[in-house]
Coordinates of C-alpha atoms in Angstrom, one line a residue:
X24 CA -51.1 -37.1 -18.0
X25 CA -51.1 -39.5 -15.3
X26 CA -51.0 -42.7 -16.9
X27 CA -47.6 -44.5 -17.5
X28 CA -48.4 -46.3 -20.2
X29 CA -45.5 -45.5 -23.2
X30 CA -47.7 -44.7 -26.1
X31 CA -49.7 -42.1 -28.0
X32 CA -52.4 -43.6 -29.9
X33 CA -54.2 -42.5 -32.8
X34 CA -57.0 -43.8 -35.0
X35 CA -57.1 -43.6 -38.5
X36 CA -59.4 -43.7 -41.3
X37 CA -57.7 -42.5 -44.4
X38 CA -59.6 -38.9 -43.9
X39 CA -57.7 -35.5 -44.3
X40 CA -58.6 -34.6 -40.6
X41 CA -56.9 -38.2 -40.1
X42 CA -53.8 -37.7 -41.4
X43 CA -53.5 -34.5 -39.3
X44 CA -54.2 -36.4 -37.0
X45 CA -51.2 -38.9 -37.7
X46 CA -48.9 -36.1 -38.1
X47 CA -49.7 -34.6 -35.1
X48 CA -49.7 -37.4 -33.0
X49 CA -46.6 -38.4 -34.6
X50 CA -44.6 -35.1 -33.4
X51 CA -46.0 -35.6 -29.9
X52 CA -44.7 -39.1 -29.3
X53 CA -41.5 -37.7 -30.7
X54 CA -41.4 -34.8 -28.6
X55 CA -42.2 -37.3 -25.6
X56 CA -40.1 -40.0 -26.9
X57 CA -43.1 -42.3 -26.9
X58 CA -44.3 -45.1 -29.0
X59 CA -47.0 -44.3 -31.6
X60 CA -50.0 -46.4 -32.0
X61 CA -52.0 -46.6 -35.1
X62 CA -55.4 -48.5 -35.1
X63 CA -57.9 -48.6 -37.4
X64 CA -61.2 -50.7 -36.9
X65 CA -62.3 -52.5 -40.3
X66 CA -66.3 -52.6 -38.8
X67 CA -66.8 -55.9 -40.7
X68 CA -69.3 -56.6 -38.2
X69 CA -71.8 -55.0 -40.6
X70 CA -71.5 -57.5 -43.3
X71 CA -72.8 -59.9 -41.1
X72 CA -76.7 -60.6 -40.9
X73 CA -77.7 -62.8 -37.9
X74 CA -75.3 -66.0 -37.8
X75 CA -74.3 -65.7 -41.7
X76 CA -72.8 -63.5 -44.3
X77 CA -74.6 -61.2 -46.8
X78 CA -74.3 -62.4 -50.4
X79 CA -71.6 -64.8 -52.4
X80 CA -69.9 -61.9 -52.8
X81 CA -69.1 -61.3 -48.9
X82 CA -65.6 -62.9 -49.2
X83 CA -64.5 -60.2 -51.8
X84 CA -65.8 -58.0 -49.8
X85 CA -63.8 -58.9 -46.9
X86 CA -60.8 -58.8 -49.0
X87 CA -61.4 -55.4 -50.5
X88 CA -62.5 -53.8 -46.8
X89 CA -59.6 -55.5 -45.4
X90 CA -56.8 -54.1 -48.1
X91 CA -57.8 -50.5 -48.0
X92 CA -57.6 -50.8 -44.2
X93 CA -54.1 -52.3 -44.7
X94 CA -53.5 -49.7 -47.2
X95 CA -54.7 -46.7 -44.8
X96 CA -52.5 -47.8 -41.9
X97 CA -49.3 -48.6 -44.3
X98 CA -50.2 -44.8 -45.4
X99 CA -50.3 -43.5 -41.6
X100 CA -47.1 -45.8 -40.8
X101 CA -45.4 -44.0 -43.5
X102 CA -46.4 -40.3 -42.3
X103 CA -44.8 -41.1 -39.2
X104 CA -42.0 -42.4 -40.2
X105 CA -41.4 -39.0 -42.3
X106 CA -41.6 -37.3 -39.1
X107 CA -39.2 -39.0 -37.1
X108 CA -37.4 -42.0 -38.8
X109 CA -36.4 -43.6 -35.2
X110 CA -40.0 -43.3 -34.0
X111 CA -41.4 -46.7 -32.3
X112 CA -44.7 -47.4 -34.3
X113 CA -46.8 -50.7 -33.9
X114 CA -50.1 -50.6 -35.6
X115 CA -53.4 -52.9 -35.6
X116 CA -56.5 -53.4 -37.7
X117 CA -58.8 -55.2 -35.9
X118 CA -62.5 -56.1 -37.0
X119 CA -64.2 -53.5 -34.5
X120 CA -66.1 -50.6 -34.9
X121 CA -64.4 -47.2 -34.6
X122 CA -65.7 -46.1 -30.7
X123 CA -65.3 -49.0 -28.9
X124 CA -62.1 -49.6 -30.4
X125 CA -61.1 -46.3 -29.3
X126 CA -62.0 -46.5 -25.9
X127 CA -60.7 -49.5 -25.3
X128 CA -57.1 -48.7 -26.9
X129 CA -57.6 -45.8 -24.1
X130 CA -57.0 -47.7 -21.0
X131 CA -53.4 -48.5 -22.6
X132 CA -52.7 -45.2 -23.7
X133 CA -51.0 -41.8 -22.4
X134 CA -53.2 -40.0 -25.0
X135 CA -55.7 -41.0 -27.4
X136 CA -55.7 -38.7 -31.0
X137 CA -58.2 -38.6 -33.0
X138 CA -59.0 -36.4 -36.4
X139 CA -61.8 -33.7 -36.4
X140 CA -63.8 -35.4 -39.5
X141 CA -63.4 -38.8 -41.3
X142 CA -65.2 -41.2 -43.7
X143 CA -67.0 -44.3 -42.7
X144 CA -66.5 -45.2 -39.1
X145 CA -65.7 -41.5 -38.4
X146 CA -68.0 -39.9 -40.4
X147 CA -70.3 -37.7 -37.8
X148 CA -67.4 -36.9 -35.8
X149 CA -67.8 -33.6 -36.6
X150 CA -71.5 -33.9 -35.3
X151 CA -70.7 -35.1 -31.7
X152 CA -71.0 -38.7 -32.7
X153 CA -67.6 -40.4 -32.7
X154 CA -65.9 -37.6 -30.9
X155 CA -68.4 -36.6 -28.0
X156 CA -68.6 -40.5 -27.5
X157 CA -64.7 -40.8 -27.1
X158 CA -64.0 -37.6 -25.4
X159 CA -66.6 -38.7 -22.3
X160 CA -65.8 -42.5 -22.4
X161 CA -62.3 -43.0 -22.8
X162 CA -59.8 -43.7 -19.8
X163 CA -57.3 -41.2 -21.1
X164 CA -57.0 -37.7 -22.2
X165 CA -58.3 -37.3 -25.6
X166 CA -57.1 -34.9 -28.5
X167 CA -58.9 -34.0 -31.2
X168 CA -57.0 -32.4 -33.9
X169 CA -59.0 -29.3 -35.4
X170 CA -57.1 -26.5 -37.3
X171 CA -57.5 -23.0 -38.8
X172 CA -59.9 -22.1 -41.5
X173 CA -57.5 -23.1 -43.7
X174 CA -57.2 -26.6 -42.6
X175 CA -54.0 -25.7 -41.1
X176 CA -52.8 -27.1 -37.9
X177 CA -50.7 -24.3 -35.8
X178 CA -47.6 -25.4 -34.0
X179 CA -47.0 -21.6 -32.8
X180 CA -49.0 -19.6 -30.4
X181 CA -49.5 -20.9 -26.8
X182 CA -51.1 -23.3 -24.6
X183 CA -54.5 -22.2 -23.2
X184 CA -56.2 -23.6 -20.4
X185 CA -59.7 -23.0 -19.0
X186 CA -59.7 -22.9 -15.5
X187 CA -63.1 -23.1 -13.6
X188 CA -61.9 -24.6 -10.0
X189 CA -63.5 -27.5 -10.7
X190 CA -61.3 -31.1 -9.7
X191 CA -61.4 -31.7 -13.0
X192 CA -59.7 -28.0 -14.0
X193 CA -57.5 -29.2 -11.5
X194 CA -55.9 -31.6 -14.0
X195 CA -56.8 -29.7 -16.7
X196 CA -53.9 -26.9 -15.3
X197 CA -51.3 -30.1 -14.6
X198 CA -51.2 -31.2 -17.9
X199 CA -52.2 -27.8 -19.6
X200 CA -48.1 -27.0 -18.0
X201 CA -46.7 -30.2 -18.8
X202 CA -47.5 -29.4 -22.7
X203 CA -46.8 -25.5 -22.1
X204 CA -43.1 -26.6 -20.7
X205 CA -42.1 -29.5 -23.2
X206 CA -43.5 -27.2 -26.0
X207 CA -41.5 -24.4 -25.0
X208 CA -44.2 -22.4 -25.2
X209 CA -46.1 -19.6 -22.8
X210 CA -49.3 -20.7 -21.0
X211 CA -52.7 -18.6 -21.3
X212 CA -54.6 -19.5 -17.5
X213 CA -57.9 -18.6 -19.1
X214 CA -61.0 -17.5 -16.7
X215 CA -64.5 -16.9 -17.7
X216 CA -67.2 -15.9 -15.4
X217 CA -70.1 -14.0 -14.9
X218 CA -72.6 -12.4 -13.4
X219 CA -75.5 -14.1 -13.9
X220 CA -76.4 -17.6 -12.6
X221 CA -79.3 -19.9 -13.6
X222 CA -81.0 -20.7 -9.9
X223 CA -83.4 -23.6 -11.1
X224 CA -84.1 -26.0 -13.7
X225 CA -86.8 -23.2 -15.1
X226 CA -84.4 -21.2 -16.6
X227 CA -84.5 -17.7 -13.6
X228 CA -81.9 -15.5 -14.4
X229 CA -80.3 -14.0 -11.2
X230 CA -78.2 -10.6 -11.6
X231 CA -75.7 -10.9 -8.8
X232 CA -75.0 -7.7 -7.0
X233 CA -71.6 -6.0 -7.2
X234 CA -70.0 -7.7 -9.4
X235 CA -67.2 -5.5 -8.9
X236 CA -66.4 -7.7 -5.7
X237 CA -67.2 -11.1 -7.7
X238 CA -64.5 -9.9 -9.9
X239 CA -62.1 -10.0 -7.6
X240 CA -62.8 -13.4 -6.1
X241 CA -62.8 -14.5 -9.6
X242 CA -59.4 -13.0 -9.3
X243 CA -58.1 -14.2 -6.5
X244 CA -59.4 -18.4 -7.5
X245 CA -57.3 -18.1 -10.7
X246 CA -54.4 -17.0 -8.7
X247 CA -54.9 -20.0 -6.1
X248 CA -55.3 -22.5 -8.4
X249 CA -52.0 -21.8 -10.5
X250 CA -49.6 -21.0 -7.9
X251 CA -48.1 -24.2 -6.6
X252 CA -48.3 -24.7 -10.5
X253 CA -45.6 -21.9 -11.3
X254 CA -43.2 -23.2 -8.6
X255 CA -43.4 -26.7 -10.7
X256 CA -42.8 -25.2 -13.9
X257 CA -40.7 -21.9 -13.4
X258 CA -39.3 -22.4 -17.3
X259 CA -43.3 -21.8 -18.0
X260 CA -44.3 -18.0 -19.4
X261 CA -48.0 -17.3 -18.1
X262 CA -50.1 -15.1 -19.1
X263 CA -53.3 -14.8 -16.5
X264 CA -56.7 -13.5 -18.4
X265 CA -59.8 -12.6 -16.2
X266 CA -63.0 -12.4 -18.8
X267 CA -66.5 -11.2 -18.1
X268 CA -68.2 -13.8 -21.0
X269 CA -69.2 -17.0 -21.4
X270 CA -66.2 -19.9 -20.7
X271 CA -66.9 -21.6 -24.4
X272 CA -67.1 -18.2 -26.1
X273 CA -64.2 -16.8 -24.5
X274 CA -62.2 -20.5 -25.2
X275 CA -63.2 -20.3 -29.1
X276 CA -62.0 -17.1 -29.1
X277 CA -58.5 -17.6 -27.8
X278 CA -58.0 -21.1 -29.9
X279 CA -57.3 -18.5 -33.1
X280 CA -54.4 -17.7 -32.0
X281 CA -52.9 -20.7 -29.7
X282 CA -51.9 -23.9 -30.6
X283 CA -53.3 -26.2 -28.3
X284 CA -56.0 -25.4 -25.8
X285 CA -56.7 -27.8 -23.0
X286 CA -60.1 -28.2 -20.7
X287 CA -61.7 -30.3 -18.9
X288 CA -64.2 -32.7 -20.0
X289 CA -66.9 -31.0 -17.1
X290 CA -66.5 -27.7 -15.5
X291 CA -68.5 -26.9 -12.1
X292 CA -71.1 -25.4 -14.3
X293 CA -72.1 -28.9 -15.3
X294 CA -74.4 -31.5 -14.4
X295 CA -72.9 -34.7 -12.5
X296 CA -74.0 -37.3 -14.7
X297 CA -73.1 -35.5 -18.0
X298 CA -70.2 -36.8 -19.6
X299 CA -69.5 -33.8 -21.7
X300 CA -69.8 -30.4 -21.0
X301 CA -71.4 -27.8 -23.3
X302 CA -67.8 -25.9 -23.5
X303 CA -65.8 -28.9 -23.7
X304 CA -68.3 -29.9 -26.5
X305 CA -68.3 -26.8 -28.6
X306 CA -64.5 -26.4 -28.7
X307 CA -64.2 -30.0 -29.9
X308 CA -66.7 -29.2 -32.9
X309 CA -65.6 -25.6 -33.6
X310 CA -62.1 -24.6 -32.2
X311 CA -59.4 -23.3 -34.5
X312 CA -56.6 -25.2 -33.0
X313 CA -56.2 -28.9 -31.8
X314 CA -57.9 -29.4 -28.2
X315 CA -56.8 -31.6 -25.5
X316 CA -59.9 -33.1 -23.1
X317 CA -58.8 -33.9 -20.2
X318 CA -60.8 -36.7 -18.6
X319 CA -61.5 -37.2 -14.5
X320 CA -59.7 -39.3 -12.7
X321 CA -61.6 -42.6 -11.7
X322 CA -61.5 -43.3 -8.3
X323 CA -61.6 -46.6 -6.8

């Protein structure tokens, strides 16, 4: 994580998957000895109909939207301080709606935490909504906090990373190690690959001949791409797994059993003006484990 900025951010709702959300985020600015931001956007804008207010009754529904705000953050404030009673936490409640608050509290954040399901603002998160529209807009890396089928959220397993060559892999792998180290925990370098590839917008499969021989260049890419890596980190355990599947399928998979996996937003597989890739997007709906989307770095 790039960025210098001293703060975790995380928005709230009042949700289950938010206050996961709070406790995790809360354990990570601890861990980092970072301050933790809680926002939460009250979305008043929807009382409003052209220039006036709906109904008499607007101002008392101000006042009740307003409160259970105050009362959601207060609640989130609390959380975190049961984590880590010296923790550094400022909050906000601002009249804004829930994604471009977000964003925007991204440019001033190391990381931005969000929960996997909410209420109101957050409500289809769990449908792409709220979460695809943070994960490929905001300016930082973006967690969103999933857990087991339990509702658990696991703080023992490893760290897996996807690694696909891409540039934005790349920085994927850099801050898939930074967590790995400060955790204390091994690192899965995961890569998927095939052999079949799509040649046209129709849809042709293409069997690719020995894919004995693809294997090993598969090989040797996952090698390249982590060994000036393992000088950085030499505390770092890591685990190298070579898969003949699918890169989302094989990602799912291996969130059962970590506890954080880490990708990039778009692999090399992906179109150039999507924002979200399809395995980026299916671990943020279904993985068993929080995941970490790392965003590309914008260049000038």
């Amino acid at each position: 994580m790039s960025t210098t900025d001293p703060r975790i951010t995380v928005g709230v709702d009042g949700s289950a998957g938010s206050t996961a959300a709070v406790a995790w985020a809360a354990k990570i600015a601890s861990l980092r000895h970072l301050e933790l931001r809680i926002v939460h956007g009250l979305q008043l804008a929807g009382v409003y109909y052209g220039g006036g207010v709906l109904g008499a009754g607007a101002e008392a529904l101000f006042d009740a939207i307003r409160a259970d705000g105050e009362r959601v953050v207060a609640d989130a404030r609390s959380l975190a301080a049961s984590i880590d009673k010296d923790l550094v936490v400022t909050t906000d409640l601002p009249n804004d709606p829930p994604v471009p608050l977000l964003i925007d509290e991204s440019r001033h954040a190391r990381l931005l935490v969000v929960g996997r399901t909410g209420t109101d603002g957050f409500a289809d998160m769990l449908l792409g909504g709220t979460a695809a529209s943070v994960v490929s807009h905001a300016h930082s890396p973006v967690a969103v906090v999933r857990g087991r089928a339990d509702s658990t959220i696991p703080e023992a397993g490893p760290v897996v990373v996807g690694v696909d060559g891409s540039p934005n892999s790349e920085q994927a792998i850099a801050v898939a190690f930074e967590e790995a180290s400060l955790r204390g925990a091994p690192l899965t370098a995961l890569h998927a690959w095939n052999d079949v590839t799509w040649e046209d917008a129709y849809g042709t499969a293409r069997l690719l001949p020995q894919p004995e021989s693809l294997e090993e260049d598969e090989e040797r890419l996952l090698g390249q791409r982590l060994a000036g890596w393992q000088e950085k980190y030499p505390d770092v355990e890591i685990r190298r797994v070579l898969v003949r599947n699918r890169p989302r399928h094989a990602l799912l998979e291996a969130s059962a059993a970590a506890q954080l996996v880490v990708v990039g937003s778009r692999g090399r597989g992906g179109f150039s003006g999507m924002l979200l890739g399809s395995t980026s997007q299916a671990l943020v709906q279904h993985a068993q484990c929080p995941v970490l989307v790392v965003r590309p770095e914008k260049t000038a």
